[in-house]
Amino acid sequence: MVLGVRPEHFAAAPAEQTGWQVTAQVVEMLGNETFIYFDMAGRQLIARMAGEAAVEVGQEVRLLPGQAHLRFFEPSADGARIRT
């Protein structure tokens, strides 16, 4: 099974919640939003944060994917979506 989540469906994890612990590899500040690039399971992912996130390259960041927005796909060549 392959998990899909769009960059805009990530949020910074509050202190009381666990999230995905990732290392920021690239931080792209665009003024109204910040893109944080990170690796997970050998794949590069991107999280989009509103405004200028106080994140630096190499910094550990905890992110939460929006569970209502998670999508699951078949790992086969056609990558068919699995309806939940």
Backbone as a printed PyTorch tensor [residue, N CA C, xyz], in Angstrom:
tensor([[[  0.8470,  -1.1600,   0.0000],
         [  0.0000,   0.0000,   0.0000],
         [  0.8980,   1.2310,   0.0000]],

        [[  0.5130,   2.2350,  -0.7760],
         [  1.2440,   3.4930,  -0.8760],
         [  0.3780,   4.5850,  -0.2730]],

        [[  0.9770,   5.4060,   0.5700],
         [  0.2680,   6.5000,   1.2310],
         [  0.5070,   7.7850,   0.4650]],

        [[ -0.5470,   8.5510,   0.2440],
         [ -0.4320,   9.8490,  -0.4110],
         [ -1.0160,  10.9360,   0.4720]],

        [[ -0.3070,  12.0570,   0.5250],
         [ -0.8040,  13.2300,   1.2590],
         [ -0.2470,  14.4680,   0.5600]],

        [[ -1.0890,  15.4420,   0.3210],
         [ -0.6750,  16.6600,  -0.3780],
         [  0.0970,  17.5810,   0.5720]],

        [[  1.0110,  18.3940,   0.0340],
         [  1.8270,  19.2770,   0.8770],
         [  1.0150,  20.1880,   1.7950]],

        [[ -0.1260,  20.6640,   1.3240],
         [ -0.9350,  21.5860,   2.1320],
         [ -1.6920,  20.8940,   3.2540]],

        [[ -1.6400,  19.5660,   3.3110],
         [ -2.3550,  18.8350,   4.3520],
         [ -1.4590,  18.3900,   5.5020]],

        [[ -0.3060,  19.0370,   5.6450],
         [  0.5590,  18.8290,   6.8060],
         [  0.4010,  20.0100,   7.7510]],

        [[  0.6050,  19.7570,   9.0330],
         [  0.6210,  20.8200,  10.0430],
         [  1.7530,  20.5170,  11.0140]],

        [[  2.2480,  21.5470,  11.6730],
         [  3.2380,  21.3380,  12.7300],
         [  2.5500,  20.6140,  13.8750]],

        [[  3.2140,  19.6030,  14.4230],
         [  2.6260,  18.8240,  15.5200],
         [  2.7140,  19.6140,  16.8170]],

        [[  1.5990,  19.8040,  17.5270],
         [  1.6410,  20.4520,  18.8410],
         [  2.4910,  19.6320,  19.8120]],

        [[  2.9980,  20.2690,  20.8370],
         [  3.8980,  19.6160,  21.8020],
         [  3.2890,  18.3620,  22.4190]],

        [[  1.9680,  18.3430,  22.6130],
         [  1.3290,  17.2030,  23.2820],
         [  1.0350,  16.0400,  22.3300]],

        [[  1.3020,  16.1960,  21.0500],
         [  1.0210,  15.1320,  20.0880],
         [  2.3090,  14.6330,  19.4450]],

        [[  2.3170,  13.3540,  19.1420],
         [  3.4350,  12.8290,  18.3660],
         [  3.1200,  13.0470,  16.8980]],

        [[  4.1190,  13.1540,  16.1200],
         [  3.9400,  13.3380,  14.6860],
         [  5.0370,  12.6080,  13.9520]],

        [[  5.1820,  12.8970,  12.6970],
         [  6.2770,  12.3350,  11.9270],
         [  7.5120,  13.1630,  12.2280]],

        [[  8.5190,  12.5720,  12.8250],
         [  9.7770,  13.2590,  13.1240],
         [ 10.6160,  13.2300,  11.8500]],

        [[ 10.8640,  14.3890,  11.2600],
         [ 11.6000,  14.4680,   9.9980],
         [ 12.7070,  15.5080,  10.1210]],

        [[ 13.6490,  15.4440,   9.2080],
         [ 14.7260,  16.4290,   9.1420],
         [ 14.5150,  17.2820,   7.9020]],

        [[ 14.4470,  18.5870,   8.0820],
         [ 14.2720,  19.5000,   6.9580],
         [ 15.5290,  19.4790,   6.0950]],

        [[ 15.3910,  19.0950,   4.8330],
         [ 16.5290,  19.0540,   3.9180],
         [ 16.6330,  20.3160,   3.0850]],

        [[ 15.4870,  20.8590,   2.7300],
         [ 15.4150,  22.1220,   2.0010],
         [ 14.2810,  22.9090,   2.6190]],

        [[ 14.4960,  24.1960,   2.8380],
         [ 13.4430,  25.0760,   3.3480],
         [ 13.3190,  26.2250,   2.3570]],

        [[ 12.1390,  26.3630,   1.7850],
         [ 11.8920,  27.3690,   0.7630],
         [ 10.8480,  28.3560,   1.2920]],

        [[ 11.3120,  29.5370,   1.7100],
         [ 10.4030,  30.5590,   2.2460],
         [  9.9590,  31.4730,   1.1090]],

        [[  8.6540,  31.5600,   0.9210],
         [  8.0980,  32.3420,  -0.1750],
         [  7.2850,  33.5340,   0.3150]],

        [[  7.4080,  33.8710,   1.5780],
         [  6.6690,  34.9990,   2.1420],
         [  5.3540,  34.5600,   2.7430]],

        [[  4.3840,  34.2140,   1.8980],
         [  3.0690,  33.8140,   2.4050],
         [  3.0010,  32.3360,   2.7710]],

        [[  4.0450,  31.5690,   2.4040],
         [  4.0860,  30.1500,   2.7330],
         [  5.5280,  29.6640,   2.7250]],

        [[  5.7400,  28.5320,   3.3800],
         [  7.0650,  27.9150,   3.4460],
         [  6.9300,  26.4560,   3.0550]],

        [[  7.8050,  26.0060,   2.1660],
         [  7.8550,  24.6010,   1.7850],
         [  9.0210,  23.9430,   2.5040]],

        [[  8.7540,  22.8140,   3.1530],
         [  9.7810,  22.0450,   3.8550],
         [  9.9020,  20.7080,   3.1380]],

        [[ 11.0820,  20.4400,   2.6110],
         [ 11.3540,  19.1870,   1.9010],
         [ 12.0320,  18.2310,   2.8700]],

        [[ 11.5890,  16.9680,   2.8680],
         [ 12.1670,  15.9680,   3.7600],
         [ 12.0330,  14.5910,   3.1250]],

        [[ 12.8270,  13.6460,   3.6040],
         [ 12.7710,  12.2660,   3.1170],
         [ 12.0410,  11.3920,   4.1190]],

        [[ 11.2890,  10.4420,   3.5880],
         [ 10.6540,   9.4310,   4.4220],
         [ 10.5600,   8.1530,   3.5970]],

        [[ 11.0870,   7.0850,   4.1420],
         [ 11.0610,   5.7760,   3.4750],
         [ 11.6500,   5.8530,   2.0680]],

        [[ 12.7210,   6.6320,   1.9180],
         [ 13.3980,   6.7270,   0.6370],
         [ 12.7170,   7.6000,  -0.3950]],

        [[ 11.7060,   8.3440,   0.0050],
         [ 10.9760,   9.2370,  -0.9060],
         [ 11.0610,  10.6670,  -0.3920]],

        [[ 11.1690,  11.6070,  -1.3210],
         [ 11.1540,  13.0050,  -0.9090],
         [  9.7060,  13.4810,  -0.8070]],

        [[  9.3820,  14.0940,   0.3120],
         [  8.0530,  14.6540,   0.5400],
         [  8.1910,  16.1480,   0.7830]],

        [[  7.0800,  16.8460,   0.6390],
         [  7.0550,  18.2900,   0.8450],
         [  5.8840,  18.6300,   1.7440]],

        [[  6.1430,  19.4700,   2.7340],
         [  5.0780,  20.0050,   3.5860],
         [  4.9880,  21.5030,   3.3190]],

        [[  3.7790,  22.0030,   3.1640],
         [  3.5730,  23.4370,   2.9570],
         [  2.9880,  24.0310,   4.2270]],

        [[  3.6720,  25.0220,   4.7760],
         [  3.2300,  25.7040,   5.9850],
         [  2.8380,  27.1370,   5.6290]],

        [[  1.8220,  27.6430,   6.2910],
         [  1.4050,  29.0220,   6.0670],
         [  2.4380,  29.9780,   6.6530]],

        [[  2.6710,  31.0830,   5.9800],
         [  3.5840,  32.1090,   6.4830],
         [  5.0330,  31.6650,   6.4380]],

        [[  5.8480,  32.3270,   7.2360],
         [  7.2700,  32.0070,   7.3040],
         [  7.5250,  31.1190,   8.5130]],

        [[  7.6090,  29.8300,   8.2840],
         [  7.8640,  28.8720,   9.3630],
         [  9.3020,  29.0340,   9.8460]],

        [[  9.4930,  28.9870,  11.1460],
         [ 10.8270,  29.1310,  11.7460],
         [ 11.5420,  27.7850,  11.7150]],

        [[ 11.9240,  27.3670,  10.5070],
         [ 12.5820,  26.0730,  10.3110],
         [ 13.8530,  26.3150,   9.5110]],

        [[ 14.9230,  25.6430,   9.9100],
         [ 16.1930,  25.7510,   9.1990],
         [ 16.5820,  24.3930,   8.6310]],

        [[ 17.3890,  24.4060,   7.5870],
         [ 17.8970,  23.1660,   6.9970],
         [ 18.6390,  22.3770,   8.0720]],

        [[ 18.3630,  21.0860,   8.1560],
         [ 18.9850,  20.2110,   9.1460],
         [ 18.2250,  20.1190,  10.4570]],

        [[ 17.2350,  20.9680,  10.6380],
         [ 16.4530,  20.9770,  11.8750],
         [ 15.4610,  19.8180,  11.8940]],

        [[ 15.2990,  19.2100,  13.0680],
         [ 14.2800,  18.1790,  13.2640],
         [ 12.9250,  18.8690,  13.4240]],

        [[ 11.9360,  18.3580,  12.7270],
         [ 10.5950,  18.9390,  12.7330],
         [  9.5900,  17.8070,  12.9350]],

        [[  8.5430,  18.0670,  13.7170],
         [  7.4550,  17.0900,  13.8750],
         [  6.2500,  17.5890,  13.0890]],

        [[  5.8020,  16.7660,  12.1660],
         [  4.6790,  17.1280,  11.3120],
         [  3.5360,  16.1440,  11.4890]],

        [[  2.3340,  16.6420,  11.3260],
         [  1.1340,  15.7950,  11.3470],
         [  0.4670,  15.8670,   9.9830]],

        [[  0.2780,  14.7220,   9.3390],
         [ -0.5230,  14.7400,   8.1190],
         [ -2.0000,  14.7960,   8.5050]],

        [[ -2.7760,  15.5630,   7.7790],
         [ -4.2120,  15.6390,   8.0530],
         [ -4.8770,  14.3120,   7.7520]],

        [[ -5.3240,  13.6130,   8.7810],
         [ -5.8370,  12.2570,   8.5990],
         [ -7.0360,  12.1910,   7.6610]],

        [[ -7.8350,  13.2280,   7.6260],
         [ -8.9890,  13.2300,   6.7240],
         [ -8.5580,  13.3230,   5.2640]],

        [[ -7.3040,  13.7010,   5.0370],
         [ -6.8100,  13.9000,   3.6750],
         [ -5.8360,  12.8220,   3.2170]],

        [[ -5.6170,  11.7880,   4.0270],
         [ -4.7280,  10.7020,   3.6230],
         [ -5.3890,   9.8940,   2.5110]],

        [[ -4.6020,   9.5090,   1.5200],
         [ -5.0910,   8.6880,   0.4190],
         [ -4.2000,   7.4580,   0.3150]],

        [[ -4.8030,   6.3310,  -0.0080],
         [ -4.0750,   5.0720,  -0.1130],
         [ -4.1940,   4.5490,  -1.5390]],

        [[ -3.0790,   3.9950,  -2.0320],
         [ -3.0130,   3.5250,  -3.4090],
         [ -2.4030,   2.1340,  -3.4630]],

        [[ -2.7530,   1.3980,  -4.5150],
         [ -2.1390,   0.0990,  -4.7810],
         [ -0.6850,   0.3360,  -5.1800]],

        [[  0.2320,  -0.5230,  -4.7470],
         [  1.6310,  -0.3500,  -5.1400],
         [  1.9180,  -0.8310,  -6.5620]],

        [[  0.9130,  -1.3460,  -7.2530],
         [  1.0910,  -1.8630,  -8.6090],
         [  1.3310,  -0.7240,  -9.5980]],

        [[  1.6310,  -1.0760, -10.8290],
         [  1.9540,  -0.0930, -11.8620],
         [  0.8260,   0.9030, -12.1090]],

        [[ -0.4360,   0.4670, -11.9840],
         [ -1.5390,   1.3960, -12.2480],
         [ -1.8200,   2.3190, -11.0690]],

        [[ -1.3410,   1.9750,  -9.8810],
         [ -1.4870,   2.8400,  -8.7110],
         [ -2.9210,   3.1820,  -8.3690]],

        [[ -3.8350,   2.2560,  -8.5490],
         [ -5.2520,   2.5130,  -8.2950],
         [ -5.4790,   2.9270,  -6.8420]],

        [[ -6.3570,   3.9000,  -6.6780],
         [ -6.6800,   4.3750,  -5.3380],
         [ -7.5230,   3.3490,  -4.6000]],

        [[ -7.2060,   3.1580,  -3.3250],
         [ -7.9770,   2.2730,  -2.4580],
         [ -8.9810,   3.1430,  -1.7200]],

        [[-10.2390,   2.9110,  -1.9310],
         [-11.2900,   3.7040,  -1.2670],
         [-11.4500,   3.2280,   0.1680]],

        [[-11.5200,   4.1750,   1.1020],
         [-11.6870,   3.8130,   2.5160],
         [-13.0150,   4.3010,   3.0310]]])
